[in-house]
Amino acid sequence: MSDSSGSESEVDLTLTERATIVVDAIREVIPKALHDPAVAVICGSGLHHLADALSPEPRCEIPFSELPYFPLTTVDGHIGKLVFGYFGTVPAVCMVGRIHFYEGNPFDMSVFPVRVFSVMGVKSIIVTNAAGGLNPDYKVGDLMVLNDHINIPGLAGWHPLKGANDPLFGPRFLALSDAYDLELRKKFFDCARDLNLTRPIHEGVYVFVSGPTYETRAESRMLRLLGADAVGMSTVPEIIIARHSGMRVLAVSLITNEVVTAPMPKVSDGEADLSAGKANHEEVIAAANAAGADMRRLVLGMISKLI
Ligand code: HPA
């Protein structure tokens, strides 16, 4: 496999053609038993161990760097590879390390892996992420199953479906009022109950912001006022592309920090602790690592309920 993203003869290739080239390249190197994953899992920040739940045989890993058209991930905690294998009896692909909009990729390329999954025949996708809790009831380590989202960049014109529509994937005007599959959400809660998980699991609204800065206090208050329960820099573009391709979607946020919404203390308030609750990437990764085992059990249990 080689990087073939730049040659002039390829400039006019459609997304479908590019995704098909990648699928052919993948199928050249993975065993036949892995050619048709039914489920894709996108592993969020610090959640790359989800792929450890794939059975050891047959199993095959391909770094993004060996795939044509795949942008490279540049973020600590995001390794950048596809791992093919089986969750129990279910053929699956895990995307370990995701490609974010804030890394400078054009939107259609940051979601390109989901197009590739669609061409491979993936029917359901589980998208995980690390998110900041805006809802005051949410604590670090809680989970939130997404039941809706607010796409701030999308509302402002930065949308992953902007530009020519490829009808081979889906419609020009896509409805998103049913983006989060009710059946899959029910199964997720059943699964958590079967596993006797004590970790609180909420259901709520995720707001997508472009990042890479964490939010100011005033921005956080605004996002909460808009109706969001958790905030993050990923997931929504992938979900839109998955729905455009007709996949069923389950998305889960791990709350890795409690977002500071209290107004900035004024000079007249005297000395104030400004560091309290200040978000940082290390805290996000640490919280994700601590929840890794539960997330693995949930994803594994969930996938056995999908087929
Ligand atoms: N804001 C945005 N993205 C995030 C956060 C946050 O507080 N925590 C983890 N990802």
PDB file of C-alpha atoms and ligand atoms in Angstrom:
ATOM      1  CA  MET A   1       0.000   0.000   0.000  1.00  0.00           C
ATOM      2  CA  SER A   2       1.255   3.490  -0.676  1.00  0.00           C
ATOM      3  CA  ASP A   3       0.278   7.103  -0.294  1.00  0.00           C
ATOM      4  CA  SER A   4      -1.504   7.954  -3.520  1.00  0.00           C
ATOM      5  CA  SER A   5      -3.356  11.044  -2.369  1.00  0.00           C
ATOM      6  CA  GLY A   6      -1.631  13.631  -4.538  1.00  0.00           C
ATOM      7  CA  SER A   7      -1.320  12.487  -8.135  1.00  0.00           C
ATOM      8  CA  GLU A   8      -3.019  14.689 -10.719  1.00  0.00           C
ATOM      9  CA  SER A   9      -4.945  11.908 -12.408  1.00  0.00           C
ATOM     10  CA  GLU A  10      -6.684  11.255  -9.074  1.00  0.00           C
ATOM     11  CA  VAL A  11      -7.818  14.798  -8.378  1.00  0.00           C
ATOM     12  CA  ASP A  12     -11.236  14.187  -9.883  1.00  0.00           C
ATOM     13  CA  LEU A  13     -11.969  10.882  -8.191  1.00  0.00           C
ATOM     14  CA  THR A  14     -15.262  10.837  -6.296  1.00  0.00           C
ATOM     15  CA  LEU A  15     -15.392   9.937  -2.634  1.00  0.00           C
ATOM     16  CA  THR A  16     -16.896   6.588  -3.541  1.00  0.00           C
ATOM     17  CA  GLU A  17     -14.002   5.871  -5.914  1.00  0.00           C
ATOM     18  CA  ARG A  18     -11.409   6.858  -3.309  1.00  0.00           C
ATOM     19  CA  ALA A  19     -13.109   4.807  -0.599  1.00  0.00           C
ATOM     20  CA  THR A  20     -13.269   1.831  -2.969  1.00  0.00           C
ATOM     21  CA  ILE A  21      -9.531   2.122  -3.671  1.00  0.00           C
ATOM     22  CA  VAL A  22      -8.874   2.037   0.085  1.00  0.00           C
ATOM     23  CA  VAL A  23     -11.159  -0.950   0.602  1.00  0.00           C
ATOM     24  CA  ASP A  24      -9.400  -2.853  -2.192  1.00  0.00           C
ATOM     25  CA  ALA A  25      -6.035  -2.009  -0.607  1.00  0.00           C
ATOM     26  CA  ILE A  26      -7.228  -3.199   2.809  1.00  0.00           C
ATOM     27  CA  ARG A  27      -8.653  -6.437   1.429  1.00  0.00           C
ATOM     28  CA  GLU A  28      -5.341  -7.165  -0.279  1.00  0.00           C
ATOM     29  CA  VAL A  29      -3.586  -7.424   3.090  1.00  0.00           C
ATOM     30  CA  ILE A  30      -6.153  -8.765   5.565  1.00  0.00           C
ATOM     31  CA  PRO A  31      -7.380 -12.369   5.725  1.00  0.00           C
ATOM     32  CA  LYS A  32     -10.633 -13.126   3.890  1.00  0.00           C
ATOM     33  CA  ALA A  33     -12.410 -13.809   7.194  1.00  0.00           C
ATOM     34  CA  LEU A  34     -11.988 -10.108   8.023  1.00  0.00           C
ATOM     35  CA  HIS A  35     -13.134  -8.666   4.686  1.00  0.00           C
ATOM     36  CA  ASP A  36     -16.702  -7.839   5.728  1.00  0.00           C
ATOM     37  CA  PRO A  37     -16.910  -6.170   9.151  1.00  0.00           C
ATOM     38  CA  ALA A  38     -20.512  -5.783  10.308  1.00  0.00           C
ATOM     39  CA  VAL A  39     -19.701  -3.282  13.046  1.00  0.00           C
ATOM     40  CA  ALA A  40     -17.256  -0.387  13.341  1.00  0.00           C
ATOM     41  CA  VAL A  41     -16.071   1.074  16.632  1.00  0.00           C
ATOM     42  CA  ILE A  42     -14.397   4.478  16.816  1.00  0.00           C
ATOM     43  CA  CYS A  43     -12.200   4.680  19.903  1.00  0.00           C
ATOM     44  CA  GLY A  44     -12.116   8.114  21.519  1.00  0.00           C
ATOM     45  CA  SER A  45      -9.299   9.822  23.456  1.00  0.00           C
ATOM     46  CA  GLY A  46      -7.668   7.340  25.819  1.00  0.00           C
ATOM     47  CA  LEU A  47     -10.143   4.620  24.777  1.00  0.00           C
ATOM     48  CA  HIS A  48      -7.879   2.799  22.306  1.00  0.00           C
ATOM     49  CA  HIS A  49      -7.924  -0.277  24.575  1.00  0.00           C
ATOM     50  CA  LEU A  50     -11.422  -1.001  23.261  1.00  0.00           C
ATOM     51  CA  ALA A  51      -9.638  -2.776  20.420  1.00  0.00           C
ATOM     52  CA  ASP A  52      -8.101  -5.173  22.975  1.00  0.00           C
ATOM     53  CA  ALA A  53     -11.517  -6.834  23.229  1.00  0.00           C
ATOM     54  CA  LEU A  54     -11.126  -8.102  19.637  1.00  0.00           C
ATOM     55  CA  SER A  55     -10.251 -11.792  19.551  1.00  0.00           C
ATOM     56  CA  PRO A  56      -6.537 -12.497  18.892  1.00  0.00           C
ATOM     57  CA  GLU A  57      -7.227 -14.669  15.796  1.00  0.00           C
ATOM     58  CA  PRO A  58      -7.969 -13.717  13.102  1.00  0.00           C
ATOM     59  CA  ARG A  59      -6.852 -10.157  13.638  1.00  0.00           C
ATOM     60  CA  CYS A  60      -5.010  -7.613  11.540  1.00  0.00           C
ATOM     61  CA  GLU A  61      -3.821  -4.044  12.186  1.00  0.00           C
ATOM     62  CA  ILE A  62      -3.161  -1.429   9.516  1.00  0.00           C
ATOM     63  CA  PRO A  63      -1.640   1.963  10.460  1.00  0.00           C
ATOM     64  CA  PHE A  64      -3.308   4.958   8.796  1.00  0.00           C
ATOM     65  CA  SER A  65       0.119   5.767   7.296  1.00  0.00           C
ATOM     66  CA  GLU A  66      -0.133   2.643   5.096  1.00  0.00           C
ATOM     67  CA  LEU A  67      -3.543   3.563   3.683  1.00  0.00           C
ATOM     68  CA  PRO A  68      -4.068   5.808   0.674  1.00  0.00           C
ATOM     69  CA  TYR A  69      -6.003   9.043   1.354  1.00  0.00           C
ATOM     70  CA  PHE A  70      -6.023   8.554   5.138  1.00  0.00           C
ATOM     71  CA  PRO A  71      -5.016  11.744   6.967  1.00  0.00           C
ATOM     72  CA  LEU A  72      -2.588  11.138   9.821  1.00  0.00           C
ATOM     73  CA  THR A  73      -3.660  11.751  13.402  1.00  0.00           C
ATOM     74  CA  THR A  74      -1.427  14.154  15.315  1.00  0.00           C
ATOM     75  CA  VAL A  75      -2.897  14.020  18.833  1.00  0.00           C
ATOM     76  CA  ASP A  76      -1.350  12.301  21.884  1.00  0.00           C
ATOM     77  CA  GLY A  77      -3.586   9.400  22.920  1.00  0.00           C
ATOM     78  CA  HIS A  78      -4.695   8.828  19.292  1.00  0.00           C
ATOM     79  CA  ILE A  79      -2.481   6.185  17.703  1.00  0.00           C
ATOM     80  CA  GLY A  80      -3.940   6.050  14.189  1.00  0.00           C
ATOM     81  CA  LYS A  81      -4.673   2.534  12.953  1.00  0.00           C
ATOM     82  CA  LEU A  82      -7.506   0.258  11.870  1.00  0.00           C
ATOM     83  CA  VAL A  83      -7.768  -3.044  13.722  1.00  0.00           C
ATOM     84  CA  PHE A  84      -9.819  -5.816  12.109  1.00  0.00           C
ATOM     85  CA  GLY A  85     -10.992  -8.808  14.134  1.00  0.00           C
ATOM     86  CA  TYR A  86     -13.983 -10.399  15.846  1.00  0.00           C
ATOM     87  CA  PHE A  87     -15.920  -9.254  18.903  1.00  0.00           C
ATOM     88  CA  GLY A  88     -17.148 -12.721  19.895  1.00  0.00           C
ATOM     89  CA  THR A  89     -18.666 -14.020  16.655  1.00  0.00           C
ATOM     90  CA  VAL A  90     -19.147 -10.594  15.078  1.00  0.00           C
ATOM     91  CA  PRO A  91     -16.652  -9.365  12.439  1.00  0.00           C
ATOM     92  CA  ALA A  92     -15.640  -5.806  13.279  1.00  0.00           C
ATOM     93  CA  VAL A  93     -13.224  -2.985  12.660  1.00  0.00           C
ATOM     94  CA  CYS A  94     -11.913  -0.628  15.336  1.00  0.00           C
ATOM     95  CA  MET A  95     -10.587   2.772  14.412  1.00  0.00           C
ATOM     96  CA  VAL A  96      -7.941   3.480  16.999  1.00  0.00           C
ATOM     97  CA  GLY A  97      -7.205   7.175  17.005  1.00  0.00           C
ATOM     98  CA  ARG A  98      -9.465   9.520  15.139  1.00  0.00           C
ATOM     99  CA  ILE A  99      -8.921  12.376  12.793  1.00  0.00           C
ATOM    100  CA  HIS A 100     -10.135  15.709  14.124  1.00  0.00           C
ATOM    101  CA  PHE A 101     -11.227  18.780  12.228  1.00  0.00           C
ATOM    102  CA  TYR A 102      -8.930  20.933  14.398  1.00  0.00           C
ATOM    103  CA  GLU A 103      -5.885  19.067  13.080  1.00  0.00           C
ATOM    104  CA  GLY A 104      -6.358  21.022   9.868  1.00  0.00           C
ATOM    105  CA  ASN A 105      -7.941  18.330   7.713  1.00  0.00           C
ATOM    106  CA  PRO A 106     -10.685  19.275   5.283  1.00  0.00           C
ATOM    107  CA  PHE A 107     -13.978  18.069   6.723  1.00  0.00           C
ATOM    108  CA  ASP A 108     -14.633  15.471   4.029  1.00  0.00           C
ATOM    109  CA  MET A 109     -11.248  13.881   4.726  1.00  0.00           C
ATOM    110  CA  SER A 110     -11.549  13.923   8.521  1.00  0.00           C
ATOM    111  CA  VAL A 111     -14.619  11.686   8.139  1.00  0.00           C
ATOM    112  CA  PHE A 112     -13.239   9.636   5.246  1.00  0.00           C
ATOM    113  CA  PRO A 113     -12.701   6.455   7.352  1.00  0.00           C
ATOM    114  CA  VAL A 114     -16.473   6.267   7.919  1.00  0.00           C
ATOM    115  CA  ARG A 115     -16.958   6.310   4.126  1.00  0.00           C
ATOM    116  CA  VAL A 116     -14.505   3.431   3.917  1.00  0.00           C
ATOM    117  CA  PHE A 117     -16.477   1.485   6.548  1.00  0.00           C
ATOM    118  CA  SER A 118     -19.632   2.071   4.546  1.00  0.00           C
ATOM    119  CA  VAL A 119     -18.055   0.658   1.368  1.00  0.00           C
ATOM    120  CA  MET A 120     -16.912  -2.366   3.409  1.00  0.00           C
ATOM    121  CA  GLY A 121     -20.564  -3.006   4.267  1.00  0.00           C
ATOM    122  CA  VAL A 122     -20.560  -1.919   7.936  1.00  0.00           C
ATOM    123  CA  LYS A 123     -24.159  -1.755   9.181  1.00  0.00           C
ATOM    124  CA  SER A 124     -23.751  -0.326  12.705  1.00  0.00           C
ATOM    125  CA  ILE A 125     -21.220   2.018  14.243  1.00  0.00           C
ATOM    126  CA  ILE A 126     -20.351   2.660  17.871  1.00  0.00           C
ATOM    127  CA  VAL A 127     -18.686   6.025  18.338  1.00  0.00           C
ATOM    128  CA  THR A 128     -16.977   6.825  21.635  1.00  0.00           C
ATOM    129  CA  ASN A 129     -15.430  10.047  22.841  1.00  0.00           C
ATOM    130  CA  ALA A 130     -14.094  11.931  25.816  1.00  0.00           C
ATOM    131  CA  ALA A 131     -16.274  14.919  26.664  1.00  0.00           C
ATOM    132  CA  GLY A 132     -16.587  17.709  29.172  1.00  0.00           C
ATOM    133  CA  GLY A 133     -19.664  17.595  31.403  1.00  0.00           C
ATOM    134  CA  LEU A 134     -21.855  20.708  31.141  1.00  0.00           C
ATOM    135  CA  ASN A 135     -24.791  19.222  32.998  1.00  0.00           C
ATOM    136  CA  PRO A 136     -24.136  19.923  36.698  1.00  0.00           C
ATOM    137  CA  ASP A 137     -25.325  16.386  37.563  1.00  0.00           C
ATOM    138  CA  TYR A 138     -22.512  14.812  35.523  1.00  0.00           C
ATOM    139  CA  LYS A 139     -19.319  13.765  37.308  1.00  0.00           C
ATOM    140  CA  VAL A 140     -15.921  12.679  35.995  1.00  0.00           C
ATOM    141  CA  GLY A 141     -16.132   9.003  35.030  1.00  0.00           C
ATOM    142  CA  ASP A 142     -19.866   9.058  34.218  1.00  0.00           C
ATOM    143  CA  LEU A 143     -21.016   7.921  30.799  1.00  0.00           C
ATOM    144  CA  MET A 144     -23.515   9.679  28.566  1.00  0.00           C
ATOM    145  CA  VAL A 145     -25.348   7.938  25.734  1.00  0.00           C
ATOM    146  CA  LEU A 146     -26.017  10.551  23.064  1.00  0.00           C
ATOM    147  CA  ASN A 147     -29.657  10.988  22.113  1.00  0.00           C
ATOM    148  CA  ASP A 148     -29.164  14.206  20.157  1.00  0.00           C
ATOM    149  CA  HIS A 149     -26.502  16.710  19.205  1.00  0.00           C
ATOM    150  CA  ILE A 150     -25.830  20.361  18.420  1.00  0.00           C
ATOM    151  CA  ASN A 151     -23.367  20.913  15.589  1.00  0.00           C
ATOM    152  CA  ILE A 152     -21.957  24.400  16.176  1.00  0.00           C
ATOM    153  CA  PRO A 153     -19.500  24.397  13.219  1.00  0.00           C
ATOM    154  CA  GLY A 154     -22.193  22.807  11.032  1.00  0.00           C
ATOM    155  CA  LEU A 155     -24.729  25.504  11.858  1.00  0.00           C
ATOM    156  CA  ALA A 156     -22.084  28.064  10.883  1.00  0.00           C
ATOM    157  CA  GLY A 157     -21.357  26.443   7.510  1.00  0.00           C
ATOM    158  CA  TRP A 158     -18.517  24.032   8.399  1.00  0.00           C
ATOM    159  CA  HIS A 159     -20.410  20.876   7.570  1.00  0.00           C
ATOM    160  CA  PRO A 160     -19.037  17.461   6.545  1.00  0.00           C
ATOM    161  CA  LEU A 161     -21.707  17.117   3.826  1.00  0.00           C
ATOM    162  CA  LYS A 162     -21.057  20.562   2.347  1.00  0.00           C
ATOM    163  CA  GLY A 163     -20.184  20.398  -1.352  1.00  0.00           C
ATOM    164  CA  ALA A 164     -21.246  18.017  -4.092  1.00  0.00           C
ATOM    165  CA  ASN A 165     -23.381  15.151  -2.816  1.00  0.00           C
ATOM    166  CA  ASP A 166     -22.427  11.624  -3.820  1.00  0.00           C
ATOM    167  CA  PRO A 167     -25.834   9.908  -4.174  1.00  0.00           C
ATOM    168  CA  LEU A 168     -24.135   6.507  -4.030  1.00  0.00           C
ATOM    169  CA  PHE A 169     -23.698   7.229  -0.315  1.00  0.00           C
ATOM    170  CA  GLY A 170     -26.885   9.045   0.577  1.00  0.00           C
ATOM    171  CA  PRO A 171     -29.357  11.863   0.009  1.00  0.00           C
ATOM    172  CA  ARG A 172     -28.546  15.548  -0.507  1.00  0.00           C
ATOM    173  CA  PHE A 173     -30.813  16.584   2.366  1.00  0.00           C
ATOM    174  CA  LEU A 174     -30.377  14.210   5.262  1.00  0.00           C
ATOM    175  CA  ALA A 175     -32.757  14.177   8.237  1.00  0.00           C
ATOM    176  CA  LEU A 176     -30.999  13.880  11.594  1.00  0.00           C
ATOM    177  CA  SER A 177     -34.003  13.923  13.917  1.00  0.00           C
ATOM    178  CA  ASP A 178     -33.619  10.143  14.343  1.00  0.00           C
ATOM    179  CA  ALA A 179     -29.809   9.999  14.188  1.00  0.00           C
ATOM    180  CA  TYR A 180     -29.408   8.114  17.470  1.00  0.00           C
ATOM    181  CA  ASP A 181     -30.935   4.662  17.161  1.00  0.00           C
ATOM    182  CA  LEU A 182     -33.523   4.037  19.905  1.00  0.00           C
ATOM    183  CA  GLU A 183     -33.100   0.261  19.787  1.00  0.00           C
ATOM    184  CA  LEU A 184     -29.322   0.486  20.199  1.00  0.00           C
ATOM    185  CA  ARG A 185     -29.684   2.889  23.112  1.00  0.00           C
ATOM    186  CA  LYS A 186     -32.084   0.503  24.835  1.00  0.00           C
ATOM    187  CA  LYS A 187     -29.649  -2.364  24.267  1.00  0.00           C
ATOM    188  CA  PHE A 188     -26.811  -0.325  25.744  1.00  0.00           C
ATOM    189  CA  PHE A 189     -28.745   0.246  28.957  1.00  0.00           C
ATOM    190  CA  ASP A 190     -29.740  -3.462  29.059  1.00  0.00           C
ATOM    191  CA  CYS A 191     -26.111  -4.360  28.645  1.00  0.00           C
ATOM    192  CA  ALA A 192     -24.986  -2.037  31.481  1.00  0.00           C
ATOM    193  CA  ARG A 193     -27.651  -3.598  33.719  1.00  0.00           C
ATOM    194  CA  ASP A 194     -26.555  -7.147  32.823  1.00  0.00           C
ATOM    195  CA  LEU A 195     -22.970  -6.206  33.697  1.00  0.00           C
ATOM    196  CA  ASN A 196     -24.046  -4.639  37.026  1.00  0.00           C
ATOM    197  CA  LEU A 197     -22.095  -1.497  36.248  1.00  0.00           C
ATOM    198  CA  THR A 198     -22.150   1.028  39.057  1.00  0.00           C
ATOM    199  CA  ARG A 199     -20.831   3.861  36.878  1.00  0.00           C
ATOM    200  CA  PRO A 200     -23.713   6.338  36.271  1.00  0.00           C
ATOM    201  CA  ILE A 201     -24.978   6.352  32.688  1.00  0.00           C
ATOM    202  CA  HIS A 202     -26.926   9.384  31.501  1.00  0.00           C
ATOM    203  CA  GLU A 203     -28.653  10.076  28.230  1.00  0.00           C
ATOM    204  CA  GLY A 204     -28.216  13.535  26.770  1.00  0.00           C
ATOM    205  CA  VAL A 205     -27.239  16.088  24.167  1.00  0.00           C
ATOM    206  CA  TYR A 206     -23.649  16.419  22.914  1.00  0.00           C
ATOM    207  CA  VAL A 207     -22.497  19.716  21.493  1.00  0.00           C
ATOM    208  CA  PHE A 208     -19.722  19.581  18.902  1.00  0.00           C
ATOM    209  CA  VAL A 209     -17.232  22.436  18.934  1.00  0.00           C
ATOM    210  CA  SER A 210     -14.266  22.646  16.593  1.00  0.00           C
ATOM    211  CA  GLY A 211     -11.564  23.056  19.289  1.00  0.00           C
ATOM    212  CA  PRO A 212      -8.664  22.807  19.815  1.00  0.00           C
ATOM    213  CA  THR A 213      -9.123  25.253  22.694  1.00  0.00           C
ATOM    214  CA  TYR A 214     -11.275  24.203  25.603  1.00  0.00           C
ATOM    215  CA  GLU A 215     -14.217  26.514  26.170  1.00  0.00           C
ATOM    216  CA  THR A 216     -14.173  29.775  28.056  1.00  0.00           C
ATOM    217  CA  ARG A 217     -16.525  30.084  31.014  1.00  0.00           C
ATOM    218  CA  ALA A 218     -18.910  32.292  29.035  1.00  0.00           C
ATOM    219  CA  GLU A 219     -18.878  29.880  26.078  1.00  0.00           C
ATOM    220  CA  SER A 220     -19.611  26.987  28.419  1.00  0.00           C
ATOM    221  CA  ARG A 221     -22.576  28.821  29.937  1.00  0.00           C
ATOM    222  CA  MET A 222     -23.846  29.525  26.425  1.00  0.00           C
ATOM    223  CA  LEU A 223     -23.563  25.852  25.422  1.00  0.00           C
ATOM    224  CA  ARG A 224     -25.447  24.812  28.559  1.00  0.00           C
ATOM    225  CA  LEU A 225     -28.146  27.409  27.843  1.00  0.00           C
ATOM    226  CA  LEU A 226     -28.498  25.930  24.346  1.00  0.00           C
ATOM    227  CA  GLY A 227     -29.448  22.624  25.936  1.00  0.00           C
ATOM    228  CA  ALA A 228     -26.196  20.653  25.784  1.00  0.00           C
ATOM    229  CA  ASP A 229     -25.212  18.176  28.503  1.00  0.00           C
ATOM    230  CA  ALA A 230     -21.681  17.443  27.293  1.00  0.00           C
ATOM    231  CA  VAL A 231     -19.185  19.146  24.987  1.00  0.00           C
ATOM    232  CA  GLY A 232     -16.484  17.720  22.764  1.00  0.00           C
ATOM    233  CA  MET A 233     -14.422  18.158  19.612  1.00  0.00           C
ATOM    234  CA  SER A 234     -15.380  15.050  17.648  1.00  0.00           C
ATOM    235  CA  THR A 235     -18.084  12.466  16.925  1.00  0.00           C
ATOM    236  CA  VAL A 236     -20.781  14.596  15.283  1.00  0.00           C
ATOM    237  CA  PRO A 237     -19.105  14.726  11.836  1.00  0.00           C
ATOM    238  CA  GLU A 238     -18.609  10.937  11.952  1.00  0.00           C
ATOM    239  CA  ILE A 239     -22.208  10.391  12.978  1.00  0.00           C
ATOM    240  CA  ILE A 240     -23.478  12.554  10.144  1.00  0.00           C
ATOM    241  CA  ILE A 241     -21.463  10.565   7.602  1.00  0.00           C
ATOM    242  CA  ALA A 242     -22.547   7.258   9.145  1.00  0.00           C
ATOM    243  CA  ARG A 243     -26.209   8.289   8.934  1.00  0.00           C
ATOM    244  CA  HIS A 244     -25.684   9.563   5.390  1.00  0.00           C
ATOM    245  CA  SER A 245     -24.500   6.042   4.542  1.00  0.00           C
ATOM    246  CA  GLY A 246     -27.491   4.464   6.314  1.00  0.00           C
ATOM    247  CA  MET A 247     -25.626   3.009   9.314  1.00  0.00           C
ATOM    248  CA  ARG A 248     -27.249   2.582  12.696  1.00  0.00           C
ATOM    249  CA  VAL A 249     -25.489   4.735  15.277  1.00  0.00           C
ATOM    250  CA  LEU A 250     -24.726   4.388  18.963  1.00  0.00           C
ATOM    251  CA  ALA A 251     -22.550   7.089  20.500  1.00  0.00           C
ATOM    252  CA  VAL A 252     -21.204   7.225  24.040  1.00  0.00           C
ATOM    253  CA  SER A 253     -19.307   9.991  25.817  1.00  0.00           C
ATOM    254  CA  LEU A 254     -17.058   9.396  28.771  1.00  0.00           C
ATOM    255  CA  ILE A 255     -17.162  12.488  30.966  1.00  0.00           C
ATOM    256  CA  THR A 256     -13.514  13.297  31.591  1.00  0.00           C
ATOM    257  CA  ASN A 257     -13.842  16.734  33.172  1.00  0.00           C
ATOM    258  CA  GLU A 258     -16.472  18.971  34.664  1.00  0.00           C
ATOM    259  CA  VAL A 259     -16.629  22.095  32.541  1.00  0.00           C
ATOM    260  CA  VAL A 260     -16.254  25.380  34.415  1.00  0.00           C
ATOM    261  CA  THR A 261     -19.353  27.477  33.922  1.00  0.00           C
ATOM    262  CA  ALA A 262     -19.047  29.765  36.968  1.00  0.00           C
ATOM    263  CA  PRO A 263     -18.501  33.381  35.891  1.00  0.00           C
ATOM    264  CA  MET A 264     -14.928  34.622  36.007  1.00  0.00           C
ATOM    265  CA  PRO A 265     -14.301  36.206  39.416  1.00  0.00           C
ATOM    266  CA  LYS A 266     -13.966  39.975  39.255  1.00  0.00           C
ATOM    267  CA  VAL A 267     -10.962  41.940  40.480  1.00  0.00           C
ATOM    268  CA  SER A 268     -13.235  43.382  43.157  1.00  0.00           C
ATOM    269  CA  ASP A 269     -13.881  39.840  44.459  1.00  0.00           C
ATOM    270  CA  GLY A 270     -10.273  39.728  45.745  1.00  0.00           C
ATOM    271  CA  GLU A 271      -8.070  36.588  45.504  1.00  0.00           C
ATOM    272  CA  ALA A 272      -9.749  33.761  43.588  1.00  0.00           C
ATOM    273  CA  ASP A 273      -8.597  30.252  42.634  1.00  0.00           C
ATOM    274  CA  LEU A 274      -8.653  30.456  38.845  1.00  0.00           C
ATOM    275  CA  SER A 275      -7.137  27.010  38.361  1.00  0.00           C
ATOM    276  CA  ALA A 276     -10.130  25.154  39.838  1.00  0.00           C
ATOM    277  CA  GLY A 277     -11.686  22.986  37.133  1.00  0.00           C
ATOM    278  CA  LYS A 278      -9.343  24.172  34.370  1.00  0.00           C
ATOM    279  CA  ALA A 279      -9.489  21.515  31.601  1.00  0.00           C
ATOM    280  CA  ASN A 280      -6.315  19.812  30.382  1.00  0.00           C
ATOM    281  CA  HIS A 281      -5.558  16.929  28.021  1.00  0.00           C
ATOM    282  CA  GLU A 282      -3.710  14.827  30.656  1.00  0.00           C
ATOM    283  CA  GLU A 283      -6.790  14.844  32.907  1.00  0.00           C
ATOM    284  CA  VAL A 284      -8.922  13.768  29.932  1.00  0.00           C
ATOM    285  CA  ILE A 285      -6.623  10.827  29.126  1.00  0.00           C
ATOM    286  CA  ALA A 286      -6.355   9.770  32.810  1.00  0.00           C
ATOM    287  CA  ALA A 287     -10.149   9.673  33.230  1.00  0.00           C
ATOM    288  CA  ALA A 288     -10.504   7.725  29.988  1.00  0.00           C
ATOM    289  CA  ASN A 289      -7.889   5.168  31.060  1.00  0.00           C
ATOM    290  CA  ALA A 290      -9.650   4.682  34.395  1.00  0.00           C
ATOM    291  CA  ALA A 291     -12.922   3.889  32.634  1.00  0.00           C
ATOM    292  CA  GLY A 292     -11.329   1.731  29.943  1.00  0.00           C
ATOM    293  CA  ALA A 293     -12.248  -1.668  31.428  1.00  0.00           C
ATOM    294  CA  ASP A 294     -15.942  -0.781  31.825  1.00  0.00           C
ATOM    295  CA  MET A 295     -16.080   0.663  28.332  1.00  0.00           C
ATOM    296  CA  ARG A 296     -14.505  -2.524  26.929  1.00  0.00           C
ATOM    297  CA  ARG A 297     -17.038  -4.754  28.664  1.00  0.00           C
ATOM    298  CA  LEU A 298     -19.895  -2.535  27.497  1.00  0.00           C
ATOM    299  CA  VAL A 299     -18.782  -2.423  23.881  1.00  0.00           C
ATOM    300  CA  LEU A 300     -18.209  -6.182  23.796  1.00  0.00           C
ATOM    301  CA  GLY A 301     -21.598  -6.857  25.421  1.00  0.00           C
ATOM    302  CA  MET A 302     -23.270  -4.380  23.138  1.00  0.00           C
ATOM    303  CA  ILE A 303     -21.900  -5.860  19.951  1.00  0.00           C
ATOM    304  CA  SER A 304     -23.096  -9.341  20.845  1.00  0.00           C
ATOM    305  CA  LYS A 305     -26.609  -7.798  21.036  1.00  0.00           C
ATOM    306  CA  LEU A 306     -26.312  -6.137  17.629  1.00  0.00           C
ATOM    307  CA  ILE A 307     -26.545  -9.156  15.370  1.00  0.00           C
TER     308      ILE A 307
HETATM  309  N1  HPA B   1     -14.396  20.537  25.987  1.00  0.00           N
HETATM  310  C1  HPA B   1     -14.243  20.124  24.720  1.00  0.00           C
HETATM  311  N2  HPA B   1     -13.797  18.915  24.423  1.00  0.00           N
HETATM  312  C2  HPA B   1     -13.491  18.089  25.429  1.00  0.00           C
HETATM  313  C3  HPA B   1     -13.623  18.461  26.760  1.00  0.00           C
HETATM  314  C4  HPA B   1     -14.097  19.768  27.052  1.00  0.00           C
HETATM  315  O1  HPA B   1     -14.249  20.182  28.224  1.00  0.00           O
HETATM  316  N3  HPA B   1     -13.243  17.403  27.538  1.00  0.00           N
HETATM  317  C5  HPA B   1     -12.900  16.418  26.677  1.00  0.00           C
HETATM  318  N4  HPA B   1     -13.032  16.822  25.403  1.00  0.00           N
END
